[in-house]
Amino acid sequence: MSALQPSDLDRPALARGRSAAADADLRSVSAALRRAEFGDRLRSLALAAPLLVLLALSFGIPIVLLLSRAVYDPTIADALPRTTVALADWNGQGLPGDAALTALAADLSENQAKGTAYELAKSINARLPGARSQVLKTVRKLESASGQPPLDVMKSVPFWTAPGTWPAIASGTHRLTSFYLLSALDLRWNADGGIERVPPEQAIFLQVFMRTFFVAAAVTIATLLLGFPLAYLISSVPKGLAAILIVAVLLPFWTSILVRTAAWTVLLQKFGLVNDMLLWLGVASDRLDLMYSRMGLIIAMTHIQLPFTLLPIYSVMRTIQPSQMKAAYSLGARPFTAFRRVYLPQVFPGVMAGCLLTFILCLGYYITPALIGGASDQLISNFIANYVNVELNWEMAAALSFILLVFTLALFGIFARILGFDRLKLV
């Protein structure tokens, strides 16, 4: 056996040296790639920065400021600084002392001098129904009292010695509050510091939320029943005819929603075209009251929302090759089995995306329920608009908007959890 040569002893070291050099080269290449990718990201972000800033200024920040009103209400605390200090040591039991009444009288007089008494009365009225008239009456009495002590004026108004008055005022002296969010769910704080349901005659919002979700679900199911066969037909016919059908679907979509809703107010009249057709087909024996009804509302919303459900389904259907169904038939599958096991699983993401899009859009409908729905068919968006435009109660509008946003995001999260974001075929 020949003796080992020195070069044989150096081979492991040389191999390790080459491996280390290769690793160093690989790390340098990886670092260069990361720097290049980082530069590409920065350039992409720079190109998108104006749009992101515009969205933040015109959309993001206003929404955040509005939703913050659901938990931040400084109106009472700013208007009643003396009363806030006087109630700092009050335990919430019984009635506060004369010092609190005197402080309240001074605050009310100051608000009357500044012209903010009505805003204060409105804010207290949101927490304690009927308080607006009592606050304004007290302000007038304090203003017209000649030489009468303010404490006597306050005691002459029974409202200020009622059991529920001072807890409502004391809760309003805190700028951060859960009052409006609880009210949006028909809940409130009780005297023991726990949460309870409001009396049945005051509980309206949960019913409105349930009505909103019911109408949205009914419209979603109706559009799916109409849109799925139509999407299948469009994806199956020749391209020329498919283009005509797509235009027929999109033609109402290109028309203003206000115009379409106004048209349905004519069609759904008792002597309108829909009732004439139902009588002619023998579906109804007498004319139906479709205007200002839930059925008429669902019909109008279904017509408006049909393209939103159909287009995602059609976008998936047109990618499915007909040869797949033929292959299933050739392997012995019956038509329904082939449809259920081959065709439907591929269409399912489009169906879910279209239904999700329609359902979410229906939650925010305002014009159609206002024009076609009756008094018992108004959705949550109508109540939000009423609080903003009529009641001027931005806090309650923000609370309802926040609850609706939470429900919507939760629904979207459930769909994304089931399907995955990459399978939501919205276009």
PDB file of C-alpha atoms in Angstrom, residues 59-277:
ATOM      1  CA  PHE A  59     -61.695  58.096   3.407  1.00  0.00           C
ATOM      2  CA  GLY A  60     -59.657  56.630   6.256  1.00  0.00           C
ATOM      3  CA  ILE A  61     -59.286  59.590   8.616  1.00  0.00           C
ATOM      4  CA  PRO A  62     -62.950  60.777   8.296  1.00  0.00           C
ATOM      5  CA  ILE A  63     -64.208  57.264   9.044  1.00  0.00           C
ATOM      6  CA  VAL A  64     -61.942  56.921  12.072  1.00  0.00           C
ATOM      7  CA  LEU A  65     -63.029  60.339  13.372  1.00  0.00           C
ATOM      8  CA  LEU A  66     -66.694  59.452  12.883  1.00  0.00           C
ATOM      9  CA  LEU A  67     -66.417  56.056  14.557  1.00  0.00           C
ATOM     10  CA  SER A  68     -64.546  57.603  17.479  1.00  0.00           C
ATOM     11  CA  ARG A  69     -67.699  59.566  18.289  1.00  0.00           C
ATOM     12  CA  ALA A  70     -69.243  56.267  19.392  1.00  0.00           C
ATOM     13  CA  VAL A  71     -67.023  56.221  22.487  1.00  0.00           C
ATOM     14  CA  TYR A  72     -66.030  59.882  22.862  1.00  0.00           C
ATOM     15  CA  ASP A  73     -68.642  62.488  23.791  1.00  0.00           C
ATOM     16  CA  PRO A  74     -67.295  65.575  25.582  1.00  0.00           C
ATOM     17  CA  THR A  75     -70.481  67.656  25.202  1.00  0.00           C
ATOM     18  CA  ILE A  76     -71.835  67.274  28.744  1.00  0.00           C
ATOM     19  CA  ALA A  77     -68.410  67.343  30.406  1.00  0.00           C
ATOM     20  CA  ASP A  78     -67.456  70.560  28.591  1.00  0.00           C
ATOM     21  CA  ALA A  79     -70.834  72.191  29.216  1.00  0.00           C
ATOM     22  CA  LEU A  80     -71.041  71.297  32.937  1.00  0.00           C
ATOM     23  CA  PRO A  81     -67.558  71.828  34.427  1.00  0.00           C
ATOM     24  CA  ARG A  82     -68.826  72.901  37.878  1.00  0.00           C
ATOM     25  CA  THR A  83     -71.315  70.033  38.011  1.00  0.00           C
ATOM     26  CA  THR A  84     -68.582  67.584  37.039  1.00  0.00           C
ATOM     27  CA  VAL A  85     -66.475  68.699  39.998  1.00  0.00           C
ATOM     28  CA  ALA A  86     -69.480  68.602  42.372  1.00  0.00           C
ATOM     29  CA  LEU A  87     -70.336  65.030  41.311  1.00  0.00           C
ATOM     30  CA  ALA A  88     -66.764  63.743  41.604  1.00  0.00           C
ATOM     31  CA  ASP A  89     -67.380  62.361  45.114  1.00  0.00           C
ATOM     32  CA  TRP A  90     -70.994  61.282  44.611  1.00  0.00           C
ATOM     33  CA  ASN A  91     -71.474  57.519  44.973  1.00  0.00           C
ATOM     34  CA  GLY A  92     -74.458  57.373  42.618  1.00  0.00           C
ATOM     35  CA  GLN A  93     -76.929  56.498  45.363  1.00  0.00           C
ATOM     36  CA  GLY A  94     -79.915  58.726  46.084  1.00  0.00           C
ATOM     37  CA  LEU A  95     -79.652  62.396  45.155  1.00  0.00           C
ATOM     38  CA  PRO A  96     -76.543  64.593  45.293  1.00  0.00           C
ATOM     39  CA  GLY A  97     -76.433  67.493  47.708  1.00  0.00           C
ATOM     40  CA  ASP A  98     -77.428  71.107  47.224  1.00  0.00           C
ATOM     41  CA  ALA A  99     -73.921  71.907  46.044  1.00  0.00           C
ATOM     42  CA  ALA A 100     -74.503  69.858  42.890  1.00  0.00           C
ATOM     43  CA  LEU A 101     -77.814  71.642  42.221  1.00  0.00           C
ATOM     44  CA  THR A 102     -76.203  75.029  42.685  1.00  0.00           C
ATOM     45  CA  ALA A 103     -73.308  74.080  40.392  1.00  0.00           C
ATOM     46  CA  LEU A 104     -75.746  72.821  37.772  1.00  0.00           C
ATOM     47  CA  ALA A 105     -77.737  76.060  37.930  1.00  0.00           C
ATOM     48  CA  ALA A 106     -74.544  78.066  37.328  1.00  0.00           C
ATOM     49  CA  ASP A 107     -73.562  75.831  34.399  1.00  0.00           C
ATOM     50  CA  LEU A 108     -77.024  76.074  32.832  1.00  0.00           C
ATOM     51  CA  SER A 109     -77.011  79.854  33.093  1.00  0.00           C
ATOM     52  CA  GLU A 110     -73.562  80.015  31.507  1.00  0.00           C
ATOM     53  CA  ASN A 111     -74.659  77.764  28.635  1.00  0.00           C
ATOM     54  CA  GLN A 112     -77.695  79.955  28.054  1.00  0.00           C
ATOM     55  CA  ALA A 113     -75.430  83.008  27.854  1.00  0.00           C
ATOM     56  CA  LYS A 114     -73.151  81.238  25.357  1.00  0.00           C
ATOM     57  CA  GLY A 115     -76.041  79.912  23.257  1.00  0.00           C
ATOM     58  CA  THR A 116     -75.132  76.261  23.840  1.00  0.00           C
ATOM     59  CA  ALA A 117     -78.064  75.331  26.074  1.00  0.00           C
ATOM     60  CA  TYR A 118     -79.902  73.542  23.274  1.00  0.00           C
ATOM     61  CA  GLU A 119     -76.870  71.377  22.441  1.00  0.00           C
ATOM     62  CA  LEU A 120     -76.564  70.433  26.108  1.00  0.00           C
ATOM     63  CA  ALA A 121     -80.272  69.637  26.350  1.00  0.00           C
ATOM     64  CA  LYS A 122     -80.063  67.467  23.215  1.00  0.00           C
ATOM     65  CA  SER A 123     -77.071  65.559  24.561  1.00  0.00           C
ATOM     66  CA  ILE A 124     -78.778  64.876  27.901  1.00  0.00           C
ATOM     67  CA  ASN A 125     -81.955  63.906  26.050  1.00  0.00           C
ATOM     68  CA  ALA A 126     -80.007  61.201  24.167  1.00  0.00           C
ATOM     69  CA  ARG A 127     -79.230  59.571  27.510  1.00  0.00           C
ATOM     70  CA  LEU A 128     -82.530  60.365  29.214  1.00  0.00           C
ATOM     71  CA  PRO A 129     -85.561  60.643  26.890  1.00  0.00           C
ATOM     72  CA  GLY A 130     -87.711  63.667  27.676  1.00  0.00           C
ATOM     73  CA  ALA A 131     -84.872  65.633  29.258  1.00  0.00           C
ATOM     74  CA  ARG A 132     -84.631  68.228  26.477  1.00  0.00           C
ATOM     75  CA  SER A 133     -87.827  70.059  27.359  1.00  0.00           C
ATOM     76  CA  GLN A 134     -87.026  69.938  31.091  1.00  0.00           C
ATOM     77  CA  VAL A 135     -83.532  71.370  30.617  1.00  0.00           C
ATOM     78  CA  LEU A 136     -84.785  74.189  28.389  1.00  0.00           C
ATOM     79  CA  LYS A 137     -87.636  74.928  30.815  1.00  0.00           C
ATOM     80  CA  THR A 138     -85.147  75.179  33.692  1.00  0.00           C
ATOM     81  CA  VAL A 139     -82.909  77.473  31.651  1.00  0.00           C
ATOM     82  CA  ARG A 140     -85.829  79.801  30.979  1.00  0.00           C
ATOM     83  CA  LYS A 141     -86.791  79.806  34.644  1.00  0.00           C
ATOM     84  CA  LEU A 142     -83.246  80.657  35.701  1.00  0.00           C
ATOM     85  CA  GLU A 143     -83.105  83.433  33.141  1.00  0.00           C
ATOM     86  CA  SER A 144     -86.400  84.999  34.197  1.00  0.00           C
ATOM     87  CA  ALA A 145     -85.896  84.534  37.973  1.00  0.00           C
ATOM     88  CA  SER A 146     -85.587  87.953  39.621  1.00  0.00           C
ATOM     89  CA  GLY A 147     -83.812  87.765  42.951  1.00  0.00           C
ATOM     90  CA  GLN A 148     -84.830  84.133  43.511  1.00  0.00           C
ATOM     91  CA  PRO A 149     -81.946  81.873  44.600  1.00  0.00           C
ATOM     92  CA  PRO A 150     -80.896  79.473  41.803  1.00  0.00           C
ATOM     93  CA  LEU A 151     -81.148  76.550  44.236  1.00  0.00           C
ATOM     94  CA  ASP A 152     -84.859  77.261  44.783  1.00  0.00           C
ATOM     95  CA  VAL A 153     -85.405  77.463  41.039  1.00  0.00           C
ATOM     96  CA  MET A 154     -83.768  74.073  40.544  1.00  0.00           C
ATOM     97  CA  LYS A 155     -85.845  72.460  43.306  1.00  0.00           C
ATOM     98  CA  SER A 156     -89.035  73.866  41.793  1.00  0.00           C
ATOM     99  CA  VAL A 157     -88.541  71.646  38.725  1.00  0.00           C
ATOM    100  CA  PRO A 158     -89.441  68.029  39.690  1.00  0.00           C
ATOM    101  CA  PHE A 159     -87.194  66.665  36.956  1.00  0.00           C
ATOM    102  CA  TRP A 160     -84.050  67.441  38.987  1.00  0.00           C
ATOM    103  CA  THR A 161     -85.239  65.398  41.959  1.00  0.00           C
ATOM    104  CA  ALA A 162     -86.287  62.358  39.885  1.00  0.00           C
ATOM    105  CA  PRO A 163     -84.303  59.145  40.608  1.00  0.00           C
ATOM    106  CA  GLY A 164     -82.932  58.603  37.081  1.00  0.00           C
ATOM    107  CA  THR A 165     -81.850  62.157  36.296  1.00  0.00           C
ATOM    108  CA  TRP A 166     -78.564  62.434  38.141  1.00  0.00           C
ATOM    109  CA  PRO A 167     -77.114  59.028  37.155  1.00  0.00           C
ATOM    110  CA  ALA A 168     -77.621  60.026  33.493  1.00  0.00           C
ATOM    111  CA  ILE A 169     -75.897  63.375  34.043  1.00  0.00           C
ATOM    112  CA  ALA A 170     -73.083  61.766  36.036  1.00  0.00           C
ATOM    113  CA  SER A 171     -72.416  59.232  33.252  1.00  0.00           C
ATOM    114  CA  GLY A 172     -72.329  62.068  30.740  1.00  0.00           C
ATOM    115  CA  THR A 173     -69.595  63.905  32.609  1.00  0.00           C
ATOM    116  CA  HIS A 174     -67.112  61.265  31.423  1.00  0.00           C
ATOM    117  CA  ARG A 175     -65.723  62.007  27.971  1.00  0.00           C
ATOM    118  CA  LEU A 176     -65.051  58.354  27.162  1.00  0.00           C
ATOM    119  CA  THR A 177     -68.302  56.427  27.356  1.00  0.00           C
ATOM    120  CA  SER A 178     -69.788  53.074  26.407  1.00  0.00           C
ATOM    121  CA  PHE A 179     -73.336  54.450  26.526  1.00  0.00           C
ATOM    122  CA  TYR A 180     -73.886  54.696  22.777  1.00  0.00           C
ATOM    123  CA  LEU A 181     -72.372  51.334  21.905  1.00  0.00           C
ATOM    124  CA  LEU A 182     -74.534  49.645  24.527  1.00  0.00           C
ATOM    125  CA  SER A 183     -77.597  51.566  23.321  1.00  0.00           C
ATOM    126  CA  ALA A 184     -76.923  50.351  19.760  1.00  0.00           C
ATOM    127  CA  LEU A 185     -77.315  46.809  21.134  1.00  0.00           C
ATOM    128  CA  ASP A 186     -80.373  47.688  23.284  1.00  0.00           C
ATOM    129  CA  LEU A 187     -78.304  47.473  26.475  1.00  0.00           C
ATOM    130  CA  ARG A 188     -77.571  49.877  29.324  1.00  0.00           C
ATOM    131  CA  TRP A 189     -75.820  50.144  32.668  1.00  0.00           C
ATOM    132  CA  ASN A 190     -78.057  49.533  35.681  1.00  0.00           C
ATOM    133  CA  ALA A 191     -77.813  51.091  39.139  1.00  0.00           C
ATOM    134  CA  ASP A 192     -75.681  48.190  40.403  1.00  0.00           C
ATOM    135  CA  GLY A 193     -72.996  48.729  37.775  1.00  0.00           C
ATOM    136  CA  GLY A 194     -74.062  45.782  35.609  1.00  0.00           C
ATOM    137  CA  ILE A 195     -75.328  45.611  32.035  1.00  0.00           C
ATOM    138  CA  GLU A 196     -79.007  44.910  31.397  1.00  0.00           C
ATOM    139  CA  ARG A 197     -81.438  45.052  28.507  1.00  0.00           C
ATOM    140  CA  VAL A 198     -83.476  48.198  28.017  1.00  0.00           C
ATOM    141  CA  PRO A 199     -87.266  47.991  28.485  1.00  0.00           C
ATOM    142  CA  PRO A 200     -89.074  46.303  25.559  1.00  0.00           C
ATOM    143  CA  GLU A 201     -90.720  49.562  24.468  1.00  0.00           C
ATOM    144  CA  GLN A 202     -87.264  51.120  24.014  1.00  0.00           C
ATOM    145  CA  ALA A 203     -85.565  48.110  22.382  1.00  0.00           C
ATOM    146  CA  ILE A 204     -85.510  48.830  18.646  1.00  0.00           C
ATOM    147  CA  PHE A 205     -81.990  48.464  17.306  1.00  0.00           C
ATOM    148  CA  LEU A 206     -81.531  44.692  17.573  1.00  0.00           C
ATOM    149  CA  GLN A 207     -84.810  44.277  15.724  1.00  0.00           C
ATOM    150  CA  VAL A 208     -83.609  46.686  13.026  1.00  0.00           C
ATOM    151  CA  PHE A 209     -80.307  44.814  12.704  1.00  0.00           C
ATOM    152  CA  MET A 210     -82.176  41.518  12.379  1.00  0.00           C
ATOM    153  CA  ARG A 211     -84.469  43.052   9.753  1.00  0.00           C
ATOM    154  CA  THR A 212     -81.467  44.387   7.837  1.00  0.00           C
ATOM    155  CA  PHE A 213     -79.730  41.010   7.819  1.00  0.00           C
ATOM    156  CA  PHE A 214     -82.965  39.224   6.861  1.00  0.00           C
ATOM    157  CA  VAL A 215     -83.580  41.512   3.871  1.00  0.00           C
ATOM    158  CA  ALA A 216     -79.930  41.241   2.807  1.00  0.00           C
ATOM    159  CA  ALA A 217     -80.084  37.432   3.037  1.00  0.00           C
ATOM    160  CA  ALA A 218     -83.377  37.271   1.103  1.00  0.00           C
ATOM    161  CA  VAL A 219     -82.004  39.467  -1.673  1.00  0.00           C
ATOM    162  CA  THR A 220     -78.792  37.429  -1.804  1.00  0.00           C
ATOM    163  CA  ILE A 221     -80.702  34.146  -2.164  1.00  0.00           C
ATOM    164  CA  ALA A 222     -83.008  35.657  -4.812  1.00  0.00           C
ATOM    165  CA  THR A 223     -80.091  36.974  -6.874  1.00  0.00           C
ATOM    166  CA  LEU A 224     -78.324  33.622  -6.597  1.00  0.00           C
ATOM    167  CA  LEU A 225     -81.394  31.720  -7.799  1.00  0.00           C
ATOM    168  CA  LEU A 226     -81.730  34.075 -10.759  1.00  0.00           C
ATOM    169  CA  GLY A 227     -78.061  34.736 -11.435  1.00  0.00           C
ATOM    170  CA  PHE A 228     -76.638  31.196 -11.368  1.00  0.00           C
ATOM    171  CA  PRO A 229     -78.742  29.782 -14.253  1.00  0.00           C
ATOM    172  CA  LEU A 230     -78.291  32.994 -16.241  1.00  0.00           C
ATOM    173  CA  ALA A 231     -74.506  32.918 -15.732  1.00  0.00           C
ATOM    174  CA  TYR A 232     -74.460  29.262 -16.820  1.00  0.00           C
ATOM    175  CA  LEU A 233     -76.459  30.145 -19.936  1.00  0.00           C
ATOM    176  CA  ILE A 234     -74.148  33.029 -20.838  1.00  0.00           C
ATOM    177  CA  SER A 235     -71.053  30.868 -20.381  1.00  0.00           C
ATOM    178  CA  SER A 236     -72.533  28.082 -22.542  1.00  0.00           C
ATOM    179  CA  VAL A 237     -73.867  29.977 -25.591  1.00  0.00           C
ATOM    180  CA  PRO A 238     -71.723  31.249 -28.496  1.00  0.00           C
ATOM    181  CA  LYS A 239     -69.679  34.381 -27.917  1.00  0.00           C
ATOM    182  CA  GLY A 240     -71.918  36.662 -29.988  1.00  0.00           C
ATOM    183  CA  LEU A 241     -75.052  35.758 -28.088  1.00  0.00           C
ATOM    184  CA  ALA A 242     -73.138  35.807 -24.796  1.00  0.00           C
ATOM    185  CA  ALA A 243     -72.061  39.403 -25.487  1.00  0.00           C
ATOM    186  CA  ILE A 244     -75.689  40.408 -26.073  1.00  0.00           C
ATOM    187  CA  LEU A 245     -76.789  38.754 -22.833  1.00  0.00           C
ATOM    188  CA  ILE A 246     -73.967  40.407 -20.884  1.00  0.00           C
ATOM    189  CA  VAL A 247     -75.021  43.811 -22.215  1.00  0.00           C
ATOM    190  CA  ALA A 248     -78.632  43.049 -21.238  1.00  0.00           C
ATOM    191  CA  VAL A 249     -77.430  42.251 -17.697  1.00  0.00           C
ATOM    192  CA  LEU A 250     -75.202  45.308 -17.434  1.00  0.00           C
ATOM    193  CA  LEU A 251     -77.632  47.786 -18.981  1.00  0.00           C
ATOM    194  CA  PRO A 252     -79.572  48.303 -15.715  1.00  0.00           C
ATOM    195  CA  PHE A 253     -76.220  48.295 -13.906  1.00  0.00           C
ATOM    196  CA  TRP A 254     -75.154  51.369 -15.873  1.00  0.00           C
ATOM    197  CA  THR A 255     -78.344  53.215 -14.901  1.00  0.00           C
ATOM    198  CA  SER A 256     -78.453  55.357 -11.778  1.00  0.00           C
ATOM    199  CA  ILE A 257     -79.741  53.522  -8.721  1.00  0.00           C
ATOM    200  CA  LEU A 258     -82.063  56.436  -8.012  1.00  0.00           C
ATOM    201  CA  VAL A 259     -83.593  56.135 -11.494  1.00  0.00           C
ATOM    202  CA  ARG A 260     -84.052  52.384 -11.124  1.00  0.00           C
ATOM    203  CA  THR A 261     -85.647  52.785  -7.712  1.00  0.00           C
ATOM    204  CA  ALA A 262     -87.994  55.492  -9.042  1.00  0.00           C
ATOM    205  CA  ALA A 263     -88.964  53.150 -11.888  1.00  0.00           C
ATOM    206  CA  TRP A 264     -89.849  50.420  -9.407  1.00  0.00           C
ATOM    207  CA  THR A 265     -92.083  52.852  -7.494  1.00  0.00           C
ATOM    208  CA  VAL A 266     -94.149  53.028 -10.691  1.00  0.00           C
ATOM    209  CA  LEU A 267     -94.034  49.318 -11.536  1.00  0.00           C
ATOM    210  CA  LEU A 268     -95.026  48.203  -8.028  1.00  0.00           C
ATOM    211  CA  GLN A 269     -98.113  50.389  -7.753  1.00  0.00           C
ATOM    212  CA  LYS A 270    -101.408  48.626  -7.087  1.00  0.00           C
ATOM    213  CA  PHE A 271    -102.406  49.251 -10.699  1.00  0.00           C
ATOM    214  CA  GLY A 272     -98.861  48.961 -12.007  1.00  0.00           C
ATOM    215  CA  LEU A 273     -97.304  46.580 -14.492  1.00  0.00           C
ATOM    216  CA  VAL A 274     -96.237  43.968 -11.915  1.00  0.00           C
ATOM    217  CA  ASN A 275     -99.778  43.553 -10.582  1.00  0.00           C
ATOM    218  CA  ASP A 276    -101.148  43.422 -14.140  1.00  0.00           C
ATOM    219  CA  MET A 277     -98.697  40.632 -15.004  1.00  0.00           C
TER     220      MET A 277
END
